[in-house]
């Protein structure tokens, strides 16, 4: 197995430590053809980043072209606020999972939305009526997506998954003058390469766990032996949420290194590993909308990564989530914005690859200090956190995302429903390992009527020959509920889960356990 190395770069300086909101508009960065023909060379990185696996065989494109360069800034797009001559917009959502279903649901409810299209979508999205699914559109073919957008009059593209982002779909859409919400391929390296993210943290003093990066397994093991266990091993590239091992023993850490660097279990994503200190505390998800210069926080959410009750077993893409997260106080949110989000946005701008989209910061609230440290960045809405955020959002999402595309977030405020929301993920038995596909799922309509405020988002479903729902993925359903408080939202979600007849599925019975008393789950076993 060989790795193709690609150098990122630029050498612009930044005066960090800014703690005030951004109040200036996005500007265009012009790139010459001579620059584009050469590798980008990040001066603050001392060695190569394996990024070819992130972008495939595509070359980077000139992307910093304003889609609406002279648009007047909007004052507010919160619920109940109207923009002058507000247009009705056709929206295309790229992706086909639970996150994309939730986005379709929220976009469809937007007063300025004319229609929602989803490519490829899934059976549940199609059946729900939240979007028209376009199953035959190749979302990795920029020319085909652009042609489709022009034929259908699409005025906004929202990219859900990370893979199309790192492959450069937003680069091509923006270049064609089509507003697209999501980062460029260059900016998506915040998720596509953990090494890139860590070096950015080093340069701009963003608090994160101590680490070292390795391509040689022997050197990695020697460092692990010096540091001791517990310790964390991460594949550098995209690994579908499975490239992280929290090793409680040295043997587990050595096995993780061999899996990535020797056996090649993660392909090119594991050509480089990050060995990171183990942080003790509570994990929380923090989301911010970014327009290149301005950043505004979304509501807090907390997910459950481990597959088993009590946060046991291997990591998954997420087995459930709730919002708001009580641990993320207003004071902590302010600290996160000042010490993590704003320096990141400023740093990316200074490095010549402005970030537009959602910054999803996976944080650890350290037990010993009570302060947040950055574990990782995702460059899109989290799944399943997106589900609980979208059912609580009351603002016009179309106008919010267009404001981000236009560099106008400085005037935006968001409105959220009071109370709480929870999502319980139902997954195929065997997940996150091997699992059977094609198992029958029944009683979904009854489940949505089991209690007020229930919405079932589909992640991995299809229709069988008789038009019934079957499971086609690992994480399959997100049973989402709203309530006056977290306890009510929890009760409603599990009431709906119990109505679903799916022998081939399973779920955690303790979503929200950190924020609810243990006795609350006594009857859910």
Short mmCIF file of C-alpha atoms in Angstrom, two decimals:
data_model
loop_
_atom_site.label_atom_id
_atom_site.label_comp_id
_atom_site.label_asym_id
_atom_site.label_seq_id
_atom_site.Cartn_x
_atom_site.Cartn_y
_atom_site.Cartn_z
CA UNK A 1 0.00 0.00 0.00
CA UNK A 2 1.40 3.41 -0.93
CA UNK A 3 0.37 6.88 0.09
CA UNK A 4 0.30 9.89 -2.19
CA UNK A 5 1.37 12.99 -0.30
CA UNK A 6 0.03 16.48 -0.95
CA UNK A 7 1.35 19.69 0.59
CA UNK A 8 -1.09 22.30 1.86
CA UNK A 9 0.07 25.79 2.28
CA UNK A 10 0.19 29.55 2.53
CA UNK A 11 2.06 31.79 4.87
CA UNK A 12 -0.28 34.61 5.79
CA UNK A 13 -0.09 35.85 9.35
CA UNK A 14 -3.00 36.34 11.74
CA UNK A 15 -3.41 38.41 14.87
CA UNK A 16 -5.39 35.95 16.94
CA UNK A 17 -6.93 36.32 20.34
CA UNK A 18 -9.94 38.13 18.88
CA UNK A 19 -12.94 37.79 21.17
CA UNK A 20 -15.45 40.04 19.44
CA UNK A 21 -17.95 38.91 16.77
CA UNK A 22 -16.91 39.40 13.17
CA UNK A 23 -18.53 42.47 11.70
CA UNK A 24 -16.97 42.70 8.25
CA UNK A 25 -18.21 41.17 5.02
CA UNK A 26 -16.75 38.30 3.06
CA UNK A 27 -14.40 39.32 0.26
CA UNK A 28 -13.20 37.43 -2.77
CA UNK A 29 -9.76 35.86 -2.85
CA UNK A 30 -8.38 35.82 -6.37
CA UNK A 31 -6.11 32.95 -7.35
CA UNK A 32 -3.94 33.05 -10.46
CA UNK A 33 -3.74 30.13 -12.86
CA UNK A 34 -0.04 29.85 -12.05
CA UNK A 35 -0.87 29.39 -8.36
CA UNK A 36 -3.50 26.77 -9.11
CA UNK A 37 -1.04 24.74 -11.13
CA UNK A 38 1.20 24.30 -8.10
CA UNK A 39 0.70 22.38 -4.85
CA UNK A 40 -0.56 24.49 -1.96
CA UNK A 41 2.23 24.73 0.59
CA UNK A 42 1.26 25.44 4.20
CA UNK A 43 4.26 27.03 5.82
CA UNK A 44 3.16 25.97 9.27
CA UNK A 45 3.21 22.27 8.40
CA UNK A 46 6.63 20.67 8.65
CA UNK A 47 5.78 17.50 6.80
CA UNK A 48 3.41 16.24 4.15
CA UNK A 49 -0.30 15.64 4.70
CA UNK A 50 -1.79 12.61 3.02
CA UNK A 51 -4.75 14.28 1.38
CA UNK A 52 -5.10 12.55 -2.00
CA UNK A 53 -7.51 10.05 -0.45
CA UNK A 54 -9.68 12.98 0.56
CA UNK A 55 -10.01 14.53 -2.88
CA UNK A 56 -9.61 11.46 -5.08
CA UNK A 57 -8.11 12.22 -8.45
CA UNK A 58 -9.65 15.68 -8.68
CA UNK A 59 -7.45 18.75 -8.71
CA UNK A 60 -8.33 21.74 -6.57
CA UNK A 61 -10.31 24.48 -8.27
CA UNK A 62 -10.45 28.21 -7.92
CA UNK A 63 -13.25 28.58 -5.44
CA UNK A 64 -13.15 31.90 -3.71
CA UNK A 65 -15.51 33.53 -6.15
CA UNK A 66 -18.41 35.39 -4.56
CA UNK A 67 -21.77 33.93 -5.52
CA UNK A 68 -23.48 37.21 -4.66
CA UNK A 69 -20.69 39.73 -4.36
CA UNK A 70 -22.73 42.93 -4.10
CA UNK A 71 -25.73 41.67 -2.15
CA UNK A 72 -26.94 43.93 0.62
CA UNK A 73 -26.58 42.39 4.08
CA UNK A 74 -29.73 41.07 5.70
CA UNK A 75 -30.63 42.40 9.11
CA UNK A 76 -32.33 39.34 10.54
CA UNK A 77 -33.72 36.05 9.30
CA UNK A 78 -35.17 34.79 12.54
CA UNK A 79 -38.72 33.48 12.71
CA UNK A 80 -41.28 36.19 12.11
CA UNK A 81 -38.87 38.42 10.18
CA UNK A 82 -39.31 39.05 6.43
CA UNK A 83 -36.73 40.13 3.92
CA UNK A 84 -37.83 42.62 1.30
CA UNK A 85 -39.06 40.94 -1.88
CA UNK A 86 -38.27 37.57 -0.40
CA UNK A 87 -37.76 35.06 -3.19
CA UNK A 88 -39.07 31.49 -3.19
CA UNK A 89 -36.10 29.18 -3.58
CA UNK A 90 -35.76 25.65 -4.96
CA UNK A 91 -33.27 23.81 -2.74
CA UNK A 92 -31.19 20.75 -3.59
CA UNK A 93 -29.93 18.69 -0.64
CA UNK A 94 -26.96 16.44 -1.42
CA UNK A 95 -26.94 13.15 0.49
CA UNK A 96 -29.22 10.35 1.57
CA UNK A 97 -28.97 9.79 5.31
CA UNK A 98 -30.70 10.83 8.51
CA UNK A 99 -28.94 14.20 8.57
CA UNK A 100 -30.17 14.96 5.06
CA UNK A 101 -33.72 13.89 5.93
CA UNK A 102 -33.67 16.32 8.87
CA UNK A 103 -32.36 19.11 6.64
CA UNK A 104 -35.10 18.42 4.08
CA UNK A 105 -37.68 18.55 6.87
CA UNK A 106 -36.43 21.93 8.13
CA UNK A 107 -35.96 23.43 4.67
CA UNK A 108 -39.45 22.41 3.57
CA UNK A 109 -40.89 24.28 6.56
CA UNK A 110 -39.05 27.47 5.58
CA UNK A 111 -41.42 30.21 4.35
CA UNK A 112 -39.04 31.10 1.50
CA UNK A 113 -38.71 27.51 0.25
CA UNK A 114 -40.43 26.72 -3.04
CA UNK A 115 -39.46 23.04 -3.20
CA UNK A 116 -36.89 20.62 -1.78
CA UNK A 117 -35.04 18.09 -3.93
CA UNK A 118 -32.74 15.45 -2.43
CA UNK A 119 -30.06 13.45 -4.26
CA UNK A 120 -29.96 10.56 -3.90
CA UNK A 121 -32.28 10.59 -0.87
CA UNK A 122 -33.77 7.38 0.47
CA UNK A 123 -37.10 5.59 0.71
CA UNK A 124 -38.10 7.29 3.94
CA UNK A 125 -37.39 10.78 2.63
CA UNK A 126 -39.44 10.02 -0.47
CA UNK A 127 -42.36 8.53 1.46
CA UNK A 128 -42.42 11.36 4.03
CA UNK A 129 -43.05 14.02 1.40
CA UNK A 130 -40.28 16.19 2.87
CA UNK A 131 -38.47 16.20 -0.48
CA UNK A 132 -38.55 14.84 -4.00
CA UNK A 133 -35.74 12.29 -4.28
CA UNK A 134 -33.45 12.27 -7.32
CA UNK A 135 -31.89 8.84 -7.05
CA UNK A 136 -30.01 8.84 -10.37
CA UNK A 137 -28.03 12.08 -9.97
CA UNK A 138 -24.29 11.47 -9.61
CA UNK A 139 -23.44 13.77 -6.70
CA UNK A 140 -19.69 13.39 -7.38
CA UNK A 141 -19.99 14.64 -10.95
CA UNK A 142 -19.85 18.41 -10.68
CA UNK A 143 -20.86 19.02 -14.29
CA UNK A 144 -23.91 16.78 -13.93
CA UNK A 145 -24.98 18.47 -10.69
CA UNK A 146 -24.54 21.93 -12.21
CA UNK A 147 -26.57 20.95 -15.29
CA UNK A 148 -29.33 19.56 -13.06
CA UNK A 149 -29.41 22.74 -10.95
CA UNK A 150 -29.76 24.92 -14.01
CA UNK A 151 -32.52 22.80 -15.52
CA UNK A 152 -34.52 22.73 -12.28
CA UNK A 153 -33.90 26.34 -11.27
CA UNK A 154 -32.09 25.42 -8.04
CA UNK A 155 -31.24 28.54 -6.03
CA UNK A 156 -29.43 26.85 -3.12
CA UNK A 157 -27.47 23.60 -2.77
CA UNK A 158 -26.97 22.19 0.73
CA UNK A 159 -24.28 19.50 0.93
CA UNK A 160 -24.82 17.05 3.79
CA UNK A 161 -22.06 14.38 3.84
CA UNK A 162 -18.33 14.98 4.09
CA UNK A 163 -17.24 12.97 1.03
CA UNK A 164 -18.74 15.26 -1.64
CA UNK A 165 -17.36 18.26 0.25
CA UNK A 166 -13.78 17.00 0.30
CA UNK A 167 -14.09 15.95 -3.34
CA UNK A 168 -14.77 19.58 -4.30
CA UNK A 169 -18.45 19.74 -5.19
CA UNK A 170 -18.83 23.19 -3.60
CA UNK A 171 -15.79 24.46 -5.53
CA UNK A 172 -17.50 23.62 -8.81
CA UNK A 173 -20.95 24.92 -7.84
CA UNK A 174 -19.65 28.28 -6.61
CA UNK A 175 -17.47 28.64 -9.69
CA UNK A 176 -20.63 28.11 -11.78
CA UNK A 177 -22.43 30.85 -9.80
CA UNK A 178 -24.75 28.49 -7.90
CA UNK A 179 -25.06 29.28 -4.16
CA UNK A 180 -23.79 26.24 -2.24
CA UNK A 181 -23.71 25.87 1.52
CA UNK A 182 -20.60 24.00 2.58
CA UNK A 183 -16.83 24.42 2.57
CA UNK A 184 -14.46 24.17 -0.37
CA UNK A 185 -12.29 21.07 -0.73
CA UNK A 186 -9.37 23.02 0.73
CA UNK A 187 -11.35 24.16 3.78
CA UNK A 188 -12.87 20.69 4.20
CA UNK A 189 -9.37 19.45 5.09
CA UNK A 190 -10.33 20.45 8.65
CA UNK A 191 -12.19 17.14 8.66
CA UNK A 192 -10.45 15.35 5.83
CA UNK A 193 -7.07 15.42 7.59
CA UNK A 194 -6.75 15.36 11.38
CA UNK A 195 -3.10 16.25 10.91
CA UNK A 196 -4.10 19.43 9.09
CA UNK A 197 -6.51 20.33 11.90
CA UNK A 198 -3.91 19.69 14.59
CA UNK A 199 -1.31 21.87 12.89
CA UNK A 200 -3.87 24.65 12.56
CA UNK A 201 -4.49 24.36 16.32
CA UNK A 202 -0.74 24.60 16.93
CA UNK A 203 -0.33 27.72 14.85
CA UNK A 204 -3.34 29.60 16.20
CA UNK A 205 -3.19 28.50 19.85
CA UNK A 206 -6.46 26.58 19.78
CA UNK A 207 -6.68 24.28 22.83
CA UNK A 208 -6.49 20.60 21.88
CA UNK A 209 -5.03 17.34 23.16
CA UNK A 210 -1.26 16.82 22.99
CA UNK A 211 -0.34 14.66 20.01
CA UNK A 212 2.25 13.35 17.57
CA UNK A 213 1.81 12.14 14.00
CA UNK A 214 3.41 8.96 12.60
CA UNK A 215 3.78 6.96 9.41
CA UNK A 216 6.21 4.45 10.92
CA UNK A 217 4.51 1.85 13.17
CA UNK A 218 7.65 1.20 15.25
CA UNK A 219 8.07 4.90 16.05
CA UNK A 220 4.39 5.17 16.92
CA UNK A 221 4.61 2.21 19.31
CA UNK A 222 7.72 3.61 20.99
CA UNK A 223 5.92 6.90 21.61
CA UNK A 224 2.86 5.03 22.94
CA UNK A 225 5.09 3.09 25.33
CA UNK A 226 6.62 6.33 26.58
CA UNK A 227 3.23 7.97 27.11
CA UNK A 228 1.40 4.99 28.56
CA UNK A 229 -2.28 4.05 28.45
CA UNK A 230 -5.04 5.09 28.16
CA UNK A 231 -4.21 6.78 24.87
CA UNK A 232 -6.05 7.60 21.63
CA UNK A 233 -5.10 6.41 18.12
CA UNK A 234 -6.68 8.14 15.10
CA UNK A 235 -6.50 7.55 11.38
CA UNK A 236 -5.58 10.81 9.66
CA UNK A 237 -8.23 10.65 6.94
CA UNK A 238 -11.93 9.96 6.54
CA UNK A 239 -12.90 6.58 7.96
CA UNK A 240 -16.71 6.76 8.22
CA UNK A 241 -16.58 7.50 11.94
CA UNK A 242 -14.61 4.31 12.69
CA UNK A 243 -11.03 5.55 12.56
CA UNK A 244 -10.64 6.32 16.27
CA UNK A 245 -9.52 3.86 18.94
CA UNK A 246 -9.62 4.82 22.61
CA UNK A 247 -7.05 2.32 23.85
CA UNK A 248 -7.25 1.52 27.54
CA UNK A 249 -4.16 -0.73 27.37
CA UNK A 250 -0.86 -0.61 25.49
CA UNK A 251 -1.80 -3.80 23.65
CA UNK A 252 -4.99 -2.19 22.30
CA UNK A 253 -2.99 0.82 21.17
CA UNK A 254 -0.41 -1.35 19.38
CA UNK A 255 -3.21 -3.28 17.65
CA UNK A 256 -4.79 -0.03 16.46
CA UNK A 257 -1.46 1.12 15.01
CA UNK A 258 -0.97 -2.19 13.21
CA UNK A 259 -4.53 -2.09 11.90
CA UNK A 260 -3.92 1.28 10.29
CA UNK A 261 -0.24 1.36 9.32
CA UNK A 262 0.54 -2.34 8.74
CA UNK A 263 -2.66 -4.11 7.70
CA UNK A 264 -4.13 -1.12 5.90
CA UNK A 265 -7.62 -1.69 7.30
CA UNK A 266 -8.58 1.92 6.58
CA UNK A 267 -6.86 2.18 3.22
CA UNK A 268 -5.22 5.49 2.42
CA UNK A 269 -7.11 7.14 5.30
CA UNK A 270 -4.86 5.21 7.68
CA UNK A 271 -1.52 5.89 5.97
CA UNK A 272 -0.82 8.36 8.74
CA UNK A 273 -1.89 8.09 12.38
CA UNK A 274 -2.27 10.63 15.14
CA UNK A 275 -1.38 9.41 18.63
CA UNK A 276 -3.18 11.68 21.07
CA UNK A 277 -3.34 12.09 24.82
CA UNK A 278 -6.41 10.69 26.54
CA UNK A 279 -8.63 13.45 27.91
CA UNK A 280 -10.90 12.67 30.83
CA UNK A 281 -14.19 14.53 30.97
CA UNK A 282 -17.49 14.85 29.15
CA UNK A 283 -17.84 15.09 25.38
CA UNK A 284 -20.18 17.62 23.83
CA UNK A 285 -20.94 18.80 20.30
CA UNK A 286 -20.78 22.48 19.40
CA UNK A 287 -22.02 23.86 16.09
CA UNK A 288 -21.44 27.22 14.45
CA UNK A 289 -22.56 28.60 11.11
CA UNK A 290 -19.72 30.34 9.27
CA UNK A 291 -19.70 32.59 6.20
CA UNK A 292 -15.95 32.95 5.78
CA UNK A 293 -15.60 35.84 8.23
CA UNK A 294 -18.58 35.73 10.60
CA UNK A 295 -19.55 32.90 12.95
CA UNK A 296 -22.79 32.43 14.89
CA UNK A 297 -23.44 29.55 17.31
CA UNK A 298 -26.27 27.06 16.96
CA UNK A 299 -27.97 25.47 19.95
CA UNK A 300 -25.97 22.88 21.87
CA UNK A 301 -26.36 19.12 21.49
CA UNK A 302 -24.74 16.02 22.94
CA UNK A 303 -24.47 12.67 21.22
CA UNK A 304 -23.66 9.12 22.30
CA UNK A 305 -20.83 7.62 20.25
CA UNK A 306 -20.43 4.20 21.90
CA UNK A 307 -22.61 1.37 20.71
CA UNK A 308 -23.67 0.07 24.13
CA UNK A 309 -25.58 1.32 27.16
CA UNK A 310 -23.44 3.21 29.66
CA UNK A 311 -21.15 4.34 26.82
CA UNK A 312 -19.57 0.92 26.37
CA UNK A 313 -18.28 -0.88 23.28
CA UNK A 314 -16.79 0.51 20.08
CA UNK A 315 -17.40 3.96 18.69
CA UNK A 316 -20.12 4.42 16.08
CA UNK A 317 -21.39 7.28 13.96
CA UNK A 318 -23.75 8.11 16.84
CA UNK A 319 -26.48 6.15 18.62
CA UNK A 320 -28.55 9.09 19.83
CA UNK A 321 -28.45 12.74 20.84
CA UNK A 322 -30.30 15.44 22.74
CA UNK A 323 -30.55 19.22 22.70
CA UNK A 324 -29.86 21.41 24.54
CA UNK A 325 -26.90 19.90 26.42
CA UNK A 326 -27.00 21.11 30.05
CA UNK A 327 -23.22 20.83 30.41
CA UNK A 328 -22.67 23.50 27.74
CA UNK A 329 -23.57 26.58 29.78
CA UNK A 330 -23.75 30.07 28.28
CA UNK A 331 -20.38 30.80 29.87
CA UNK A 332 -18.81 27.72 28.28
CA UNK A 333 -20.39 28.57 24.91
CA UNK A 334 -18.74 31.99 25.07
CA UNK A 335 -15.38 30.39 25.89
CA UNK A 336 -15.74 27.97 22.96
CA UNK A 337 -16.53 30.78 20.54
CA UNK A 338 -13.63 32.94 21.76
CA UNK A 339 -10.93 30.29 22.14
CA UNK A 340 -11.83 27.72 19.46
CA UNK A 341 -14.36 28.76 16.80
CA UNK A 342 -13.28 32.36 16.13
CA UNK A 343 -9.52 31.57 16.01
CA UNK A 344 -10.29 28.72 13.60
CA UNK A 345 -12.36 30.94 11.28
CA UNK A 346 -9.71 33.66 11.42
CA UNK A 347 -6.92 31.13 10.89
CA UNK A 348 -8.55 29.53 7.87
CA UNK A 349 -9.12 32.96 6.35
CA UNK A 350 -5.50 33.92 6.96
CA UNK A 351 -4.30 30.69 5.33
CA UNK A 352 -6.19 31.60 2.16
CA UNK A 353 -9.02 29.05 2.41
CA UNK A 354 -12.00 30.76 4.00
CA UNK A 355 -14.46 28.40 5.62
CA UNK A 356 -18.13 28.62 4.64
CA UNK A 357 -20.56 26.11 6.14
CA UNK A 358 -21.04 24.40 9.48
CA UNK A 359 -18.15 23.97 11.87
CA UNK A 360 -18.97 21.00 14.07
CA UNK A 361 -16.56 20.97 16.96
CA UNK A 362 -16.28 17.77 18.96
CA UNK A 363 -15.23 19.01 22.39
CA UNK A 364 -14.06 17.51 25.65
CA UNK A 365 -14.97 19.45 28.77
CA UNK A 366 -11.97 18.44 30.83
CA UNK A 367 -12.69 17.07 34.26
CA UNK A 368 -9.61 18.61 35.86
CA UNK A 369 -9.98 22.13 34.44
CA UNK A 370 -13.64 22.37 33.46
CA UNK A 371 -12.49 24.00 30.21
CA UNK A 372 -13.15 22.86 26.64
CA UNK A 373 -10.54 21.30 24.35
CA UNK A 374 -11.05 20.54 20.68
CA UNK A 375 -11.09 16.82 19.89
CA UNK A 376 -11.95 17.05 16.20
CA UNK A 377 -13.71 19.11 13.57
CA UNK A 378 -16.39 17.97 11.21
CA UNK A 379 -17.25 20.29 8.36
CA UNK A 380 -20.97 19.55 8.11
CA UNK A 381 -23.96 19.05 10.36
CA UNK A 382 -23.48 16.17 12.76
CA UNK A 383 -25.57 13.04 12.57
CA UNK A 384 -27.62 12.45 14.75
CA UNK A 385 -27.25 15.94 16.30
CA UNK A 386 -28.70 17.53 13.17
CA UNK A 387 -31.99 15.75 13.80
CA UNK A 388 -32.56 17.31 17.22
CA UNK A 389 -31.39 20.74 16.03
CA UNK A 390 -33.66 20.79 12.99
CA UNK A 391 -36.82 19.90 14.90
CA UNK A 392 -36.07 22.77 17.31
CA UNK A 393 -35.14 25.41 14.72
CA UNK A 394 -37.90 27.97 14.10
CA UNK A 395 -36.02 30.35 11.80
CA UNK A 396 -36.25 30.30 8.01
CA UNK A 397 -33.40 27.89 7.27
CA UNK A 398 -33.29 28.77 3.57
CA UNK A 399 -32.60 32.43 4.34
CA UNK A 400 -30.08 31.52 7.07
CA UNK A 401 -28.04 29.36 4.71
CA UNK A 402 -28.24 31.87 1.86
CA UNK A 403 -26.95 34.51 4.27
CA UNK A 404 -23.97 32.27 4.98
CA UNK A 405 -23.32 31.79 1.25
CA UNK A 406 -23.44 35.58 0.74
CA UNK A 407 -21.16 36.44 3.65
CA UNK A 408 -24.00 38.10 5.57
CA UNK A 409 -24.23 36.21 8.84
CA UNK A 410 -23.23 39.22 10.94
CA UNK A 411 -26.86 40.39 10.92
CA UNK A 412 -28.51 37.02 11.52
CA UNK A 413 -30.27 35.83 14.66
CA UNK A 414 -31.76 32.37 15.13
CA UNK A 415 -34.93 31.38 16.94
CA UNK A 416 -35.34 28.01 18.66
CA UNK A 417 -38.33 26.27 20.18
CA UNK A 418 -38.29 26.07 23.97
CA UNK A 419 -37.93 22.73 25.72
CA UNK A 420 -35.81 19.82 24.56
CA UNK A 421 -35.45 17.31 21.76
CA UNK A 422 -34.05 13.79 21.66
CA UNK A 423 -33.24 11.25 18.95
CA UNK A 424 -32.81 7.53 19.53
CA UNK A 425 -31.02 5.75 16.68
CA UNK A 426 -32.17 2.28 15.65
CA UNK A 427 -29.39 0.33 13.96
CA UNK A 428 -29.02 -3.05 12.28
CA UNK A 429 -27.88 -5.81 14.63
CA UNK A 430 -24.12 -6.23 14.37
CA UNK A 431 -23.41 -2.54 13.73
CA UNK A 432 -20.77 -1.04 13.79
CA UNK A 433 -19.42 -4.39 12.57
CA UNK A 434 -20.97 -6.53 9.83
CA UNK A 435 -24.74 -6.63 9.67
CA UNK A 436 -27.51 -8.15 7.59
CA UNK A 437 -29.22 -6.03 4.96
CA UNK A 438 -32.80 -6.31 3.79
CA UNK A 439 -34.50 -6.94 7.14
CA UNK A 440 -38.16 -5.87 7.30
CA UNK A 441 -39.27 -2.82 9.31
CA UNK A 442 -42.93 -2.38 10.23
CA UNK A 443 -45.28 -0.11 12.22
CA UNK A 444 -43.49 3.16 11.47
CA UNK A 445 -46.72 5.08 10.91
CA UNK A 446 -48.07 3.90 14.27
CA UNK A 447 -44.80 4.88 15.93
CA UNK A 448 -45.03 8.48 14.69
CA UNK A 449 -48.47 8.69 16.30
CA UNK A 450 -47.37 7.16 19.63
CA UNK A 451 -46.93 10.57 21.25
CA UNK A 452 -47.01 14.26 20.33
CA UNK A 453 -43.92 15.74 18.71
CA UNK A 454 -42.57 12.54 17.11
CA UNK A 455 -40.73 12.61 13.78
CA UNK A 456 -38.91 9.58 12.34
CA UNK A 457 -35.92 10.40 10.14
CA UNK A 458 -34.69 7.69 7.78
CA UNK A 459 -30.98 7.02 7.31
CA UNK A 460 -30.69 3.62 5.64
CA UNK A 461 -34.01 2.38 4.25
CA UNK A 462 -35.34 1.17 0.93
CA UNK A 463 -38.56 -0.41 -0.38
CA UNK A 464 -38.88 -4.14 -1.00
CA UNK A 465 -40.84 -5.58 -3.93
CA UNK A 466 -44.08 -5.12 -1.97
CA UNK A 467 -43.40 -1.50 -1.09
CA UNK A 468 -42.47 -2.19 2.54
CA UNK A 469 -39.54 -0.59 4.34
CA UNK A 470 -36.36 -2.64 4.66
CA UNK A 471 -33.03 -1.79 6.27
CA UNK A 472 -30.08 -1.17 3.97
CA UNK A 473 -27.54 0.43 6.30
CA UNK A 474 -25.94 0.29 9.73
CA UNK A 475 -27.74 3.21 11.31
CA UNK A 476 -31.24 3.04 9.87
CA UNK A 477 -33.77 5.20 11.76
CA UNK A 478 -33.66 8.26 14.00
CA UNK A 479 -36.72 8.37 16.24
CA UNK A 480 -36.87 12.04 17.19
CA UNK A 481 -39.11 13.75 19.71
CA UNK A 482 -39.75 17.13 21.29
CA UNK A 483 -40.89 17.80 24.83
CA UNK A 484 -41.26 20.55 27.39
CA UNK A 485 -38.11 19.17 29.01
CA UNK A 486 -35.59 16.42 28.37
CA UNK A 487 -37.47 13.89 30.48
CA UNK A 488 -40.65 14.32 28.44
CA UNK A 489 -38.73 14.19 25.15
CA UNK A 490 -37.03 10.99 26.31
CA UNK A 491 -40.29 9.32 27.31
CA UNK A 492 -41.90 10.18 23.99
CA UNK A 493 -38.95 8.94 21.92
CA UNK A 494 -38.84 5.56 23.64
CA UNK A 495 -42.61 5.22 23.47
CA UNK A 496 -42.30 5.54 19.68
CA UNK A 497 -39.34 3.16 19.51
CA UNK A 498 -41.32 0.47 21.30
CA UNK A 499 -44.05 0.67 18.64
CA UNK A 500 -41.64 -0.25 15.84
CA UNK A 501 -41.56 -3.89 14.77
CA UNK A 502 -38.03 -4.58 13.58
CA UNK A 503 -36.49 -7.84 14.84
CA UNK A 504 -33.31 -7.09 12.87
CA UNK A 505 -32.62 -3.86 14.73
CA UNK A 506 -31.40 -2.68 18.12
CA UNK A 507 -31.01 0.59 20.03
CA UNK A 508 -29.50 2.00 23.19
CA UNK A 509 -31.89 2.30 26.09
CA UNK A 510 -30.10 5.11 27.93
CA UNK A 511 -29.89 8.08 25.55
CA UNK A 512 -29.64 11.20 27.69
CA UNK A 513 -28.30 9.34 30.72
CA UNK A 514 -25.75 12.01 31.58
CA UNK A 515 -28.46 14.66 31.88
CA UNK A 516 -31.23 12.52 33.43
CA UNK A 517 -31.43 10.61 36.73
CA UNK A 518 -30.60 6.90 36.52
CA UNK A 519 -34.05 5.98 37.80
CA UNK A 520 -35.51 7.45 34.61
CA UNK A 521 -34.19 4.47 32.64
CA UNK A 522 -35.22 1.76 35.11
CA UNK A 523 -38.25 0.80 33.01
CA UNK A 524 -36.50 0.88 29.64
CA UNK A 525 -34.37 -2.21 29.97
#
